[in-house]
Coordinates of C-alpha atoms in Angstrom, one line a residue:
M1 CA -43.7 0.4 -24.5
H2 CA -46.9 -1.8 -24.9
P3 CA -49.6 -0.3 -22.5
F4 CA -50.1 -3.4 -20.4
R5 CA -46.9 -4.6 -20.2
K6 CA -45.7 -5.1 -16.7
P7 CA -43.7 -2.3 -15.2
L8 CA -40.4 -2.5 -13.5
A9 CA -40.4 -2.3 -9.9
T10 CA -40.0 1.1 -9.1
L11 CA -36.6 1.9 -7.8
A12 CA -36.3 3.8 -3.9
A13 CA -34.3 7.1 -4.6
A14 CA -31.4 5.9 -2.5
L15 CA -27.9 7.2 -2.1
A16 CA -24.8 5.6 -2.6
L17 CA -21.5 7.3 -1.8
A18 CA -17.8 6.8 -1.9
A19 CA -15.0 8.3 -0.1
C20 CA -38.1 -4.6 -2.6
G21 CA -62.5 -19.3 -13.1
P22 CA -63.1 -15.6 -12.7
Q23 CA -63.4 -13.6 -16.0
E24 CA -60.3 -11.5 -17.0
P25 CA -60.8 -7.8 -17.1
V26 CA -61.4 -5.9 -20.2
P27 CA -57.8 -4.1 -20.4
T28 CA -57.6 -0.1 -19.6
Q29 CA -54.7 2.4 -20.3
T30 CA -52.3 2.6 -17.7
P31 CA -52.0 6.2 -16.4
A32 CA -48.9 8.1 -17.5
A33 CA -46.1 8.4 -14.6
T34 CA -45.4 12.3 -13.5
E35 CA -42.7 14.2 -14.3
D36 CA -40.9 13.9 -11.0
S37 CA -42.8 11.4 -8.5
R38 CA -39.6 11.9 -5.9
T39 CA -40.3 13.0 -2.3
P40 CA -38.3 15.7 -1.1
A41 CA -36.8 13.4 0.9
Q42 CA -35.7 11.1 -1.6
R43 CA -34.4 14.3 -3.8
E44 CA -32.4 15.5 -0.6
A45 CA -30.9 12.0 -0.6
E46 CA -29.6 12.2 -4.1
R47 CA -27.2 14.8 -3.1
T48 CA -23.4 14.5 -5.1
P49 CA -21.2 12.4 -3.5
Y50 CA -18.7 15.8 -3.2
E51 CA -21.3 17.1 -1.3
L52 CA -21.8 14.6 1.1
E53 CA -18.2 14.6 1.2
A54 CA -18.1 17.7 2.8
A55 CA -20.9 16.8 5.1
F56 CA -19.0 14.0 6.4
A57 CA -15.8 16.6 7.0
K58 CA -17.8 19.2 8.4
A59 CA -19.6 16.7 11.2
G60 CA -16.5 15.1 11.8
A61 CA -14.9 18.9 12.8
D62 CA -17.9 20.2 14.8
F63 CA -17.6 17.0 17.0
G64 CA -14.1 16.1 17.2
V65 CA -14.9 12.9 15.7
P66 CA -12.4 11.6 12.3
A67 CA -14.2 11.8 9.3
D68 CA -12.6 8.6 8.0
L69 CA -14.7 6.8 11.0
L70 CA -17.8 8.2 10.1
K71 CA -17.1 7.0 6.5
A72 CA -16.3 3.7 7.6
I73 CA -19.0 3.2 9.7
S74 CA -21.5 4.4 6.9
Y75 CA -20.0 2.2 4.6
T76 CA -20.5 -0.8 7.1
E77 CA -23.7 -0.3 8.2
T78 CA -25.6 0.7 4.7
R79 CA -22.7 0.8 2.2
W80 CA -23.2 4.3 1.6
E81 CA -26.8 4.3 1.5
M82 CA -29.7 6.7 2.7
V83 CA -31.3 3.5 3.9
R84 CA -35.0 3.7 4.9
G85 CA -34.9 0.4 7.3
E86 CA -37.9 -1.5 8.1
V87 CA -38.8 -4.0 11.3
E88 CA -37.1 -7.3 10.5
F89 CA -37.0 -8.8 13.9
E90 CA -39.3 -7.5 16.7
G91 CA -37.1 -5.6 19.3
M92 CA -34.9 -4.4 16.7
P93 CA -35.7 -0.9 15.9
A94 CA -35.8 0.3 12.4
A95 CA -32.4 1.8 10.7
Y96 CA -32.2 5.0 9.0
G97 CA -30.2 7.1 7.5
L98 CA -26.2 6.8 6.3
M99 CA -25.2 5.8 9.3
G100 CA -27.8 3.1 10.2
L101 CA -29.0 5.0 13.4
R102 CA -32.4 3.2 15.4
G103 CA -34.8 3.4 18.2
E104 CA -33.0 5.5 20.9
K105 CA -29.8 6.1 19.4
L106 CA -31.5 7.9 16.5
S107 CA -33.5 9.9 19.1
E108 CA -30.4 10.5 21.5
G109 CA -28.1 11.4 18.4
A110 CA -31.0 14.0 17.1
R111 CA -30.8 15.5 20.6
L112 CA -27.3 16.0 20.5
A113 CA -26.8 17.2 17.1
G114 CA -30.0 19.7 17.6
V115 CA -32.2 18.2 15.0
S116 CA -35.0 16.7 14.7
E117 CA -35.8 13.1 14.5
E118 CA -37.4 13.7 10.8
A119 CA -34.4 15.2 10.0
V120 CA -32.4 12.4 11.0
R121 CA -34.4 9.5 9.2
T122 CA -34.5 11.6 5.6
Q123 CA -31.8 14.1 5.5
P124 CA -28.1 12.6 4.8
E125 CA -26.5 15.7 6.7
A126 CA -28.4 15.5 10.0
N127 CA -28.1 11.8 10.0
I128 CA -24.4 11.9 9.8
R129 CA -24.3 14.7 12.3
A130 CA -26.4 12.5 14.7
A131 CA -24.2 9.8 14.8
A132 CA -21.1 11.9 15.1
A133 CA -22.7 13.9 18.3
L134 CA -23.4 10.1 19.7
L135 CA -19.9 9.4 18.9
S136 CA -18.0 12.1 20.4
S137 CA -20.9 11.7 23.8
Y138 CA -19.3 8.0 24.0
A139 CA -15.7 9.4 23.5
S140 CA -16.1 11.8 26.2
E141 CA -17.5 8.9 28.4
L142 CA -14.6 6.4 27.7
K143 CA -12.1 9.2 28.1
L144 CA -10.4 8.3 24.9
D145 CA -7.8 9.6 22.7
R146 CA -9.2 11.7 20.0
A147 CA -6.4 12.3 18.0
D148 CA -5.6 8.1 17.9
V149 CA -8.3 6.6 15.2
G150 CA -7.7 3.2 16.8
A151 CA -8.7 4.3 20.2
W152 CA -12.3 5.0 18.9
A153 CA -12.8 1.5 18.4
P154 CA -15.0 1.2 21.6
A155 CA -16.7 4.1 20.6
A156 CA -18.2 2.5 16.8
A157 CA -18.9 -1.0 19.0
K158 CA -21.4 1.2 21.7
L159 CA -22.7 3.1 18.9
S160 CA -23.3 -0.5 16.8
G161 CA -25.5 -1.6 19.3
I162 CA -24.0 -5.1 19.3
D163 CA -23.7 -7.0 22.7
N164 CA -22.3 -10.2 21.8
A165 CA -18.4 -10.0 22.3
E166 CA -17.5 -11.9 19.3
A167 CA -19.9 -10.2 16.8
Q168 CA -18.4 -6.8 18.1
A169 CA -15.0 -7.8 17.3
Q170 CA -16.0 -8.8 13.8
Y171 CA -17.6 -5.7 13.2
I172 CA -14.7 -3.8 14.3
H173 CA -11.7 -6.2 12.9
Q174 CA -13.8 -7.3 9.9
G175 CA -16.1 -3.9 9.4
V176 CA -15.2 -0.8 10.4
Y177 CA -11.4 -0.6 10.9
D178 CA -11.2 -3.0 7.9
V179 CA -12.5 -0.1 5.3
M180 CA -10.4 2.3 6.8
R181 CA -7.0 0.4 6.1
K182 CA -8.0 -1.1 2.4
G183 CA -10.7 2.2 1.3
A184 CA -13.8 1.7 -0.5
V185 CA -15.6 3.2 -3.5
A186 CA -19.5 3.4 -5.0
Q187 CA -21.5 4.8 -7.0
T188 CA -24.4 7.5 -7.0
P189 CA -27.7 5.8 -8.5
A190 CA -26.8 8.5 -11.3
G191 CA -23.6 6.6 -12.3
D192 CA -21.1 9.3 -11.0
L193 CA -17.9 7.8 -9.1
A194 CA -17.3 8.8 -5.9
V195 CA -14.2 9.7 -4.0
A196 CA -12.5 6.4 -2.4
L197 CA -12.1 6.3 0.8
M198 CA -7.8 6.5 1.3
P199 CA -6.3 3.6 3.1
T200 CA -4.9 4.2 6.2
Q201 CA -2.9 2.2 8.8
A202 CA -5.3 2.4 11.5
Q203 CA -5.4 -0.3 14.0
A204 CA -8.4 -0.7 16.2
K205 CA -7.5 -0.7 20.0
F206 CA -10.1 -3.4 20.6
P207 CA -10.1 -7.1 21.8
S208 CA -9.4 -9.0 18.5
P209 CA -12.1 -11.8 17.2
G210 CA -11.8 -15.2 18.6
V211 CA -10.5 -18.0 16.0
V212 CA -13.9 -19.6 14.6
S213 CA -13.4 -23.4 14.3
S214 CA -16.9 -24.6 14.4
M215 CA -18.0 -25.3 11.1
S216 CA -21.9 -25.9 9.7
A217 CA -22.9 -29.8 9.8
D218 CA -25.0 -28.5 6.6
Y219 CA -23.5 -26.5 4.4
A220 CA -19.6 -26.7 4.7
P221 CA -18.6 -23.4 3.5
A222 CA -20.4 -21.8 6.4
I223 CA -19.3 -21.1 10.3
W224 CA -21.7 -22.4 13.0
R225 CA -23.1 -20.1 15.1
A226 CA -26.0 -21.8 17.2
S227 CA -29.1 -20.0 18.1
P228 CA -31.0 -21.6 20.9
N229 CA -34.2 -19.8 18.8
Y230 CA -35.7 -22.7 17.3
N231 CA -38.0 -26.0 18.0
A232 CA -38.9 -29.2 16.2
R233 CA -40.7 -29.5 12.7
P234 CA -44.0 -31.1 13.1
A235 CA -43.8 -34.9 12.3
G236 CA -44.1 -35.7 8.9
T237 CA -43.3 -32.1 7.3
D238 CA -41.4 -32.2 4.5
V239 CA -39.1 -28.8 3.7
S240 CA -40.6 -27.5 0.6
M241 CA -39.5 -23.7 0.7
V242 CA -36.5 -21.2 0.9
V243 CA -37.4 -17.9 2.0
I244 CA -35.2 -14.7 1.4
H245 CA -34.9 -12.0 4.0
T246 CA -33.0 -8.7 4.7
C247 CA -31.5 -8.3 8.1
E248 CA -32.4 -4.7 7.8
G249 CA -28.8 -4.2 9.3
S250 CA -25.1 -5.2 9.1
Y251 CA -24.6 -9.0 8.8
S252 CA -22.6 -8.9 12.7
S253 CA -25.6 -7.3 13.9
C254 CA -27.8 -9.6 12.0
W255 CA -26.2 -12.6 13.8
S256 CA -25.8 -12.0 17.3
W257 CA -29.3 -10.7 17.5
L258 CA -30.7 -14.3 16.2
V259 CA -28.3 -16.0 18.7
N260 CA -29.5 -14.1 21.4
S261 CA -32.5 -16.1 23.4
A262 CA -34.2 -13.0 24.3
S263 CA -34.7 -11.8 20.4
G264 CA -37.4 -14.8 20.6
V265 CA -36.2 -14.8 16.5
S266 CA -33.7 -17.0 14.2
A267 CA -32.9 -18.2 10.9
H268 CA -31.2 -20.7 9.1
Y269 CA -28.6 -18.8 7.4
V270 CA -26.9 -15.2 7.4
V271 CA -24.8 -14.1 4.6
N272 CA -22.9 -11.0 4.7
E273 CA -22.5 -8.3 2.5
S274 CA -19.8 -9.3 0.5
G275 CA -20.7 -13.1 0.5
S276 CA -17.2 -13.9 2.0
E277 CA -18.8 -15.4 5.2
I278 CA -22.3 -17.5 5.8
S279 CA -23.4 -18.2 9.7
Q280 CA -25.7 -20.9 10.1
L281 CA -27.1 -20.8 13.5
V282 CA -30.2 -23.4 12.8
L283 CA -29.9 -27.0 11.5
E284 CA -32.1 -27.2 8.5
S285 CA -33.8 -30.2 10.1
N286 CA -35.2 -28.2 12.8
R287 CA -37.3 -25.2 12.7
G288 CA -36.2 -21.9 12.9
W289 CA -38.4 -18.7 13.8
H290 CA -38.2 -16.4 10.8
V291 CA -41.4 -15.7 9.3
G292 CA -44.5 -14.7 11.2
A293 CA -47.3 -15.7 9.5
T294 CA -49.3 -18.6 8.5
Y295 CA -49.1 -20.0 4.8
D296 CA -51.6 -18.3 2.4
C297 CA -51.2 -20.2 -1.3
N298 CA -52.9 -16.9 -2.4
L299 CA -50.3 -15.1 -1.9
N300 CA -47.9 -17.6 -3.5
G301 CA -49.6 -18.3 -6.7
G302 CA -51.9 -20.8 -5.8
V303 CA -49.2 -23.4 -5.3
M304 CA -48.8 -25.5 -2.4
C305 CA -52.5 -25.2 -0.9
N306 CA -52.6 -28.2 1.1
L307 CA -50.2 -26.0 3.3
Q308 CA -52.7 -23.6 3.5
G309 CA -53.1 -21.7 7.4
A310 CA -49.8 -24.2 8.4
S311 CA -47.0 -21.5 9.8
V312 CA -44.5 -20.6 7.4
N313 CA -41.9 -22.1 9.6
N314 CA -43.0 -25.6 9.7
F315 CA -41.7 -26.2 6.2
S316 CA -39.2 -23.6 5.3
V317 CA -35.5 -22.9 5.7
G318 CA -34.9 -19.1 6.2
I319 CA -31.8 -17.2 4.7
E320 CA -31.1 -13.6 5.9
H321 CA -29.0 -11.6 3.8
G322 CA -27.1 -8.3 5.8
G323 CA -28.5 -5.0 4.0
F324 CA -32.0 -3.6 3.7
A325 CA -35.0 -3.8 1.2
S326 CA -34.7 -0.3 0.4
Q327 CA -31.2 -0.5 -0.7
T328 CA -30.9 -0.1 -4.8
S329 CA -29.2 -2.6 -5.4
F330 CA -27.1 -6.1 -3.7
P331 CA -23.8 -6.6 -4.3
A332 CA -22.6 -9.5 -6.8
G333 CA -20.7 -11.4 -4.1
Q334 CA -23.6 -11.5 -2.1
I335 CA -25.6 -12.6 -4.5
D336 CA -23.4 -15.3 -5.9
A337 CA -22.8 -16.7 -2.4
S338 CA -26.5 -17.1 -1.4
A339 CA -27.8 -18.7 -4.6
R340 CA -24.7 -21.4 -3.9
L341 CA -26.3 -21.5 -0.5
T342 CA -29.8 -21.9 -2.1
C343 CA -28.6 -24.7 -4.5
D344 CA -27.1 -26.6 -1.7
I345 CA -30.4 -26.7 0.8
T346 CA -32.7 -27.2 -2.4
K347 CA -30.5 -30.5 -3.1
G348 CA -30.7 -31.8 0.0
Q349 CA -34.4 -30.8 1.0
T350 CA -35.4 -31.9 -2.5
I351 CA -37.0 -28.4 -3.1
V352 CA -38.3 -27.4 -6.3
R353 CA -35.9 -24.6 -7.8
D354 CA -38.5 -21.8 -8.7
S355 CA -40.1 -18.6 -7.8
Y356 CA -42.9 -20.2 -5.7
H357 CA -40.4 -22.2 -4.0
I358 CA -37.6 -19.7 -3.1
V359 CA -39.6 -17.0 -2.1
A360 CA -39.7 -14.1 -0.4
H361 CA -40.5 -12.7 2.8
G362 CA -42.4 -10.0 2.0
R363 CA -44.6 -11.7 -0.1
L364 CA -45.6 -14.5 2.5
Q365 CA -46.0 -11.8 5.3
P366 CA -47.2 -8.7 3.2
S367 CA -48.8 -7.0 5.9
S368 CA -45.6 -6.1 8.0
R369 CA -42.8 -7.4 5.6
T370 CA -41.2 -6.4 2.4
D371 CA -37.8 -7.7 2.4
P372 CA -35.8 -8.3 0.4
G373 CA -37.5 -5.6 -1.5
P374 CA -38.0 -4.4 -5.2
N375 CA -34.2 -4.7 -5.9
W376 CA -33.5 -8.2 -5.2
P377 CA -32.5 -9.7 -8.8
W378 CA -35.1 -12.4 -8.7
S379 CA -34.5 -13.4 -12.4
S380 CA -30.4 -13.8 -12.0
Y381 CA -31.1 -15.0 -8.8
I382 CA -32.9 -17.9 -9.6
S383 CA -31.1 -18.6 -12.6
K384 CA -27.6 -18.7 -10.3
V385 CA -29.5 -21.3 -8.5
Q386 CA -31.0 -23.5 -11.0
G387 CA -27.1 -23.0 -12.9
Y388 CA -25.0 -24.2 -9.5
C389 CA -27.4 -27.2 -9.1
G390 CA -26.6 -28.2 -13.1
A391 CA -29.5 -26.5 -14.5
S392 CA -27.9 -24.0 -16.6
G393 CA -29.2 -25.2 -20.0
N394 CA -32.8 -23.8 -18.9
I395 CA -33.9 -20.8 -20.1
V396 CA -37.4 -19.5 -18.7
I397 CA -39.2 -16.1 -20.3
D398 CA -41.4 -15.0 -18.1
S399 CA -44.5 -12.5 -19.6
N400 CA -43.0 -10.0 -16.9
Q401 CA -39.9 -8.9 -18.5
A402 CA -38.3 -7.8 -15.2
N403 CA -37.5 -11.6 -14.3
N404 CA -35.7 -12.2 -17.7
D405 CA -32.3 -12.0 -18.3
T406 CA -32.6 -10.2 -21.9
A407 CA -29.4 -11.3 -23.3
K408 CA -31.0 -15.2 -23.0
G409 CA -34.7 -14.2 -23.6
Y410 CA -37.2 -11.5 -23.5
V411 CA -40.9 -10.7 -24.2
E412 CA -42.7 -8.9 -27.0
V413 CA -46.5 -8.1 -26.9
T414 CA -48.4 -6.9 -30.3
G415 CA -51.4 -5.4 -30.6
T416 CA -53.9 -3.7 -27.8
S417 CA -55.8 -6.5 -26.5
W418 CA -53.4 -7.8 -24.1
A419 CA -54.0 -7.2 -20.4
S420 CA -51.8 -8.1 -17.6
S421 CA -53.5 -10.0 -14.8
S422 CA -53.1 -12.1 -11.5
N423 CA -56.9 -13.0 -11.3
V424 CA -56.1 -16.4 -11.5
G425 CA -53.9 -18.6 -9.4
G426 CA -51.2 -20.9 -10.3
Y427 CA -49.2 -18.2 -12.4
Y428 CA -45.2 -18.3 -13.2
G429 CA -43.6 -15.1 -11.5
S430 CA -45.7 -12.5 -10.9
G431 CA -48.7 -12.7 -13.2
Y432 CA -49.4 -13.2 -16.7
Y433 CA -51.3 -11.6 -19.8
A434 CA -54.8 -12.5 -21.1
S435 CA -56.4 -11.5 -24.4
P436 CA -59.7 -12.9 -26.0
T437 CA -59.8 -15.0 -28.7
A438 CA -60.4 -13.3 -32.4
A439 CA -60.0 -13.6 -36.2
V440 CA -56.5 -11.6 -35.6
S441 CA -52.8 -13.0 -34.5
E442 CA -51.6 -10.3 -32.6
P443 CA -49.6 -12.6 -30.3
V444 CA -47.2 -12.5 -27.3
T445 CA -43.7 -13.3 -28.3
F446 CA -41.3 -15.1 -26.5
Y447 CA -38.0 -14.9 -27.9
F448 CA -35.0 -16.9 -27.1
Y449 CA -31.1 -17.2 -27.9
L450 CA -29.1 -20.4 -29.0
P451 CA -25.5 -19.4 -29.2
A452 CA -25.3 -22.8 -31.4
A453 CA -27.7 -25.0 -32.7
A454 CA -29.1 -27.4 -30.2
T455 CA -32.3 -29.8 -30.0
K456 CA -34.7 -28.1 -27.1
T457 CA -37.6 -29.1 -25.4
I458 CA -40.7 -26.1 -25.3
D459 CA -42.6 -26.1 -22.1
A460 CA -45.4 -23.4 -21.2
W461 CA -47.1 -22.3 -18.1
W462 CA -50.3 -21.0 -18.0
T463 CA -53.4 -21.0 -15.3
S464 CA -56.3 -22.9 -15.7
A465 CA -59.8 -21.7 -15.7
T466 CA -63.3 -22.7 -16.9
D467 CA -63.3 -19.5 -19.5
R468 CA -59.9 -20.3 -21.1
S469 CA -59.3 -21.8 -24.6
T470 CA -59.4 -25.3 -25.6
T471 CA -57.4 -24.9 -28.6
A472 CA -54.6 -22.0 -27.5
P473 CA -52.4 -22.0 -31.0
F474 CA -48.4 -21.8 -29.6
I475 CA -46.5 -21.4 -32.3
I476 CA -42.8 -22.8 -33.0
T477 CA -40.6 -20.7 -35.1
N478 CA -36.8 -21.3 -35.6
A479 CA -33.9 -18.1 -35.9
S480 CA -34.4 -18.6 -39.9
G481 CA -37.9 -17.7 -39.9
T482 CA -39.3 -21.6 -40.4
R483 CA -42.2 -22.2 -38.8
L484 CA -41.9 -25.9 -37.3
A485 CA -45.1 -26.5 -35.6
T486 CA -48.2 -24.8 -34.3
V487 CA -49.3 -26.9 -30.9
N488 CA -53.1 -26.0 -29.8
V489 CA -53.4 -27.0 -26.1
N490 CA -56.2 -26.8 -23.5
Q491 CA -56.0 -24.2 -21.0
Q492 CA -58.7 -25.0 -19.1
I493 CA -56.8 -27.5 -17.8
N494 CA -53.0 -28.3 -16.2
G495 CA -52.7 -24.9 -15.0
G496 CA -49.8 -24.2 -12.4
K497 CA -47.2 -26.5 -14.0
W498 CA -45.1 -26.8 -16.7
N499 CA -46.6 -28.3 -19.9
A500 CA -44.3 -30.0 -22.8
L501 CA -45.5 -29.1 -26.0
G502 CA -42.7 -30.6 -27.9
T503 CA -39.0 -30.8 -28.9
W504 CA -37.4 -29.8 -32.0
S505 CA -34.0 -28.6 -33.1
F506 CA -32.9 -25.5 -33.5
P507 CA -30.4 -23.1 -35.1
A508 CA -28.0 -20.6 -33.5
G509 CA -29.7 -17.1 -32.7
W510 CA -32.9 -16.0 -31.8
N511 CA -35.5 -18.2 -31.7
K512 CA -39.1 -17.6 -30.8
V513 CA -42.3 -18.9 -29.4
Q514 CA -45.9 -17.3 -30.1
L515 CA -49.4 -17.4 -28.7
S516 CA -51.8 -16.6 -31.1
R517 CA -55.1 -14.9 -30.4
W518 CA -56.5 -16.5 -33.6
T519 CA -58.5 -19.6 -32.5
T520 CA -62.0 -20.3 -31.5
A521 CA -64.0 -16.9 -30.3
G522 CA -66.0 -16.6 -26.7
Y523 CA -62.3 -17.4 -24.8
Y524 CA -59.2 -15.9 -23.4
V525 CA -55.7 -17.2 -24.2
I526 CA -53.3 -16.9 -21.3
A527 CA -49.4 -16.2 -22.0
D528 CA -47.4 -17.0 -18.8
A529 CA -44.2 -18.1 -19.3
I530 CA -42.1 -20.4 -21.9
Q531 CA -39.4 -22.7 -20.5
V532 CA -36.6 -23.8 -23.4
R533 CA -34.7 -27.0 -21.7

C-alpha cells in the first residue's frame, strides 16, 4: 500500500450473531499499525456465535425467560450486534450491547442481574443477563404465564420503552414475534455462519397494529405519520441538502419518539432496517428539527459557503435509519430503499447528487454526532442514488480508494512524493493528493472500466490555490495503450467543481486518466477525482 494512500475507515469491532491558498505539507511516513489495537471489550464482543447461543440459553434458564424471545428482541433491536450507541436525540440515552439497553433500564437490569453497568455496556453475557432479569421482573409484575411465549409480548413491549400504541404493536408483531415465526440468520465479523433462530408458531398476545392508510404526500411508498415538531423554513430558502442519520435504535422506537411532542426533535423520513417500510413525519416543504448545528462550510469541503452560520435545518431534508453508527454494516434492503428515497428528494428539490449535498449528520455536527458511522457505504450509496435518478452511466473515481466501486474504477499512486491532504477546501469526497512538480512523471492514475466501446466525456475535480500549477498535465490513455491526449489545466482557478477535460472514444476494457508531476517547477499538482460521463 502506498504510504500516503488514504486509509479505509477503521471498522469498529462488533458482533453479528445467528440463532461510522496554503502550502501543501511535506509528506511524512504513516506509522505502522499495531499488532492488535482492539480493546478488551472489543475482543470480548467477538465471541463465537456458539458461545453466545449458550449465553442466551443460560440467561433464559437462570431468569425463567424464553431464550428465543431474548434472541428475537436482540435481533429486532440491534441485528445481533454488540453496539455501543450514541445519543442521537436529546432525551433518549445511548443504547448498548446485543439487547440495545439504555438509560434507567440498563441500570436496573444490571442491578437485577448482579453485574456492573460497565459490564452490561461492554460484555455480551452481562448485557443479555441484564435484559433477561428485566423481562423476568416484568413477567412477575404483569403475572404472565411464563410457559406461553406469546404471553410475554407485554413484557417485551415494556422493555422496548416505546409508548406510542401503534409503534408498540408494530415492534411486537412485525418485529420480535415475526422474527420468532420466520427465523433469522447472520454472520460473525469473521464470516462464520451462525445458527439460525428456528421458526416457531409463537403468537403474540398483544393488540394488533391498526391499518395504516394515510400515505405520504411527498413520496408515494412512504406512510404518513405526522410529527408536531417542525416549523416553516425561512422565506426564500431553497432546499439544497439531504442529511443522513442513524436512529441509534430500532425503527419503531425511532419514529414513535419523533412524533412525540415531548421529544422536541423530528426528521422528514425514517427508513426501517430491512427497507420494507418508510415513514414520513414532516413535509419536505417544512423545516424538520434533525441537526443541532449551524452550517460550517469548512466541514463540508468549502461548498455552499453562502449559507455559513445558518441552521442546517433551514435548507435540508433529514432521513433517519433504524440502526446504529457503530454497526459493522447496513442491510442491503435498507440502503436500496434509502437511495430510492434520496433520489426522489433530490429530483423534487433539485439537489445536486454528490457527497457535498448528500451528507452525514456527523460531518455537519462533529462535536457531538458521528452518524451514520464509518461503515455507511457512501460510494455505492451515492452511485445508487445517481443510478435511480438516471445517471447510472457516470463513473466517479475518487483519490480515496474507500469511496470507489473498484469493479468500475480505482486509483493508483506512483512514487513517494504524493501526500494525502485536505488543507484547501472544495475537495471531492474526503480530501485529495498533492505533489510538488518535478522533471519526473510519477503519476496518480485513475482507471475506469467500460464493458463496451463508448464515447465518454472526462471531467476532473481539484482544489484551487495560488501555489497550484497552471499547466497540470492530465494524460488520457485508452485500454489499448494509445495516448489520446494530454490536457494541461490551470489549477489556480475553477476549484471545487467538475471541469471538462474533453470527449474521446474509448474501447472496452480498463482505460485511464493520469495526472503527471512533470511540468513547470515550483508548484503543486492536485489529484482529487475524475468523472467519466
